């Protein structure tokens, strides 16, 4: 008699976790937390830090779930996404919708009840920007999708700042600008590496519609713009020389990989540039924190958010 062995079923909680795109949400919460830290020279109230980031994370997870639901058809055509829980049927569309509604509603409730209304509304706008404007429309409508829709992904530092201070400060908008300009070269480097997948799924990413050489040029141009933009926090007095040194060195590294990509000097340059871009952003924000506490205590923010 032949014995059969059964493969244990994958725990459903893992599918729900994957539905929320935890790696993406984690990066967003890192930048949100940094926005909180940079908003004040003192310590952040623990309840604001925990509940603010929790609310933002839940809303981001809800937007990610909507992305899975909307993209379930094209996800089956791409090697990178074909094993996603909704695409494979491990989670039904109904389960995905319920998850998105519950996490989004809970996140908004936390922000309204324990943080402030401005943070809640800005987070809601960011959620709509990613889940509706980008995922439902821009992603399929234009090769400039990531440029136009990138503002939603750049919002977390502003959300963190507003959670602490209750107001939109120009320095917070500079943080948003840095991430906004960083997004196209970061994403297009990956899109070059995954061009065949996007073409197969009929998604008009820049390498598909305009070709790889054209995309490489735009990665290089946006990297140069990013180098210039990252000087603005120093020029405005937000940070000091420690940040400036980090911005220049890290920017030179990003420019190096963009040139390697442009001149086709590395067989896996697209993915290597993409990987470096993640390290670049994380280390740049760490440099901001170090500079904030060690070099430039040039302004303070009162509890009501007024600059003094």
Tab-separated table of N, CA, C and O in Angstrom, residues 122 151 154-155 157-159 161-162 167-181 229 232-233 238:
chain	number	residue	atom	x	y	z
A	122	UNK	N	-4.660	63.661	5.957
A	122	UNK	CA	-3.504	63.526	5.060
A	122	UNK	C	-3.201	62.053	4.772
A	122	UNK	O	-2.849	61.696	3.640
A	151	UNK	N	3.793	60.925	-5.237
A	151	UNK	CA	3.562	61.803	-4.102
A	151	UNK	C	2.945	61.049	-2.926
A	151	UNK	O	3.262	61.329	-1.766
A	154	UNK	N	5.560	59.333	-1.016
A	154	UNK	CA	6.517	60.254	-0.388
A	154	UNK	C	5.952	60.913	0.860
A	154	UNK	O	6.667	61.649	1.553
A	155	UNK	N	4.683	60.681	1.167
A	155	UNK	CA	4.002	61.406	2.236
A	155	UNK	C	4.377	61.014	3.671
A	155	UNK	O	4.215	61.841	4.578
A	157	UNK	N	6.941	60.944	5.819
A	157	UNK	CA	7.623	61.884	6.732
A	157	UNK	C	6.733	63.055	7.144
A	157	UNK	O	6.777	63.513	8.287
A	158	UNK	N	5.922	63.534	6.211
A	158	UNK	CA	4.984	64.610	6.512
A	158	UNK	C	3.932	64.134	7.513
A	158	UNK	O	3.586	64.853	8.460
A	159	UNK	N	3.440	62.909	7.321
A	159	UNK	CA	2.432	62.365	8.234
A	159	UNK	C	2.999	62.255	9.646
A	159	UNK	O	2.319	62.605	10.628
A	161	UNK	N	5.522	63.990	10.927
A	161	UNK	CA	5.751	65.356	11.426
A	161	UNK	C	4.451	65.959	11.956
A	161	UNK	O	4.394	66.501	13.063
A	162	UNK	N	3.383	65.845	11.147
A	162	UNK	CA	2.094	66.424	11.521
A	162	UNK	C	1.500	65.706	12.729
A	162	UNK	O	0.813	66.329	13.552
A	167	UNK	N	0.796	70.512	12.482
A	167	UNK	CA	0.833	71.463	11.374
A	167	UNK	C	1.786	71.007	10.284
A	167	UNK	O	2.666	70.168	10.500
A	168	UNK	N	1.576	71.554	9.091
A	168	UNK	CA	2.450	71.278	7.946
A	168	UNK	C	3.565	72.323	7.934
A	168	UNK	O	3.304	73.514	7.796
A	169	UNK	N	4.802	71.860	8.094
A	169	UNK	CA	5.949	72.757	8.167
A	169	UNK	C	6.759	72.635	6.876
A	169	UNK	O	6.854	71.551	6.287
A	170	UNK	N	7.359	73.737	6.398
A	170	UNK	CA	8.173	73.666	5.172
A	170	UNK	C	9.282	72.615	5.233
A	170	UNK	O	9.603	71.992	4.209
A	171	UNK	N	9.863	72.404	6.394
A	171	UNK	CA	10.912	71.391	6.501
A	171	UNK	C	10.357	69.995	6.264
A	171	UNK	O	11.033	69.135	5.677
A	172	UNK	N	9.134	69.758	6.699
A	172	UNK	CA	8.501	68.469	6.434
A	172	UNK	C	8.279	68.279	4.939
A	172	UNK	O	8.437	67.170	4.403
A	173	UNK	N	7.929	69.347	4.243
A	173	UNK	CA	7.722	69.270	2.801
A	173	UNK	C	9.036	68.996	2.061
A	173	UNK	O	9.036	68.352	1.007
A	174	UNK	N	10.158	69.460	2.625
A	174	UNK	CA	11.457	69.131	2.033
A	174	UNK	C	11.726	67.628	2.100
A	174	UNK	O	12.274	67.039	1.165
A	175	UNK	N	11.345	67.016	3.215
A	175	UNK	CA	11.506	65.561	3.346
A	175	UNK	C	10.668	64.838	2.295
A	175	UNK	O	11.114	63.848	1.702
A	176	UNK	N	9.443	65.323	2.088
A	176	UNK	CA	8.582	64.749	1.056
A	176	UNK	C	9.227	64.897	-0.316
A	176	UNK	O	9.232	63.961	-1.126
A	177	UNK	N	9.798	66.062	-0.587
A	177	UNK	CA	10.418	66.322	-1.886
A	177	UNK	C	11.581	65.370	-2.146
A	177	UNK	O	11.745	64.870	-3.271
A	178	UNK	N	12.376	65.103	-1.117
A	178	UNK	CA	13.514	64.187	-1.278
A	178	UNK	C	13.024	62.808	-1.715
A	178	UNK	O	13.542	62.220	-2.672
A	179	UNK	N	12.014	62.271	-1.031
A	179	UNK	CA	11.506	60.940	-1.379
A	179	UNK	C	10.819	60.962	-2.739
A	179	UNK	O	10.929	60.013	-3.527
A	180	UNK	N	10.109	62.053	-3.030
A	180	UNK	CA	9.399	62.163	-4.304
A	180	UNK	C	10.373	62.114	-5.485
A	180	UNK	O	10.112	61.422	-6.484
A	181	UNK	N	11.494	62.815	-5.391
A	181	UNK	CA	12.475	62.804	-6.473
A	181	UNK	C	13.267	61.501	-6.481
A	181	UNK	O	13.709	61.031	-7.540
A	229	UNK	N	18.492	68.339	-5.030
A	229	UNK	CA	17.400	68.480	-4.058
A	229	UNK	C	17.870	68.171	-2.642
A	229	UNK	O	17.469	68.841	-1.680
A	232	UNK	N	19.110	71.020	-0.503
A	232	UNK	CA	18.193	72.036	0.003
A	232	UNK	C	18.039	72.017	1.527
A	232	UNK	O	18.001	73.090	2.144
A	233	UNK	N	17.938	70.847	2.170
A	233	UNK	CA	17.837	70.873	3.638
A	233	UNK	C	19.040	71.526	4.309
A	233	UNK	O	18.901	72.119	5.387
A	238	UNK	N	18.152	73.581	7.728
A	238	UNK	CA	17.488	72.486	8.444
A	238	UNK	C	18.507	71.538	9.051
A	238	UNK	O	18.313	71.030	10.157
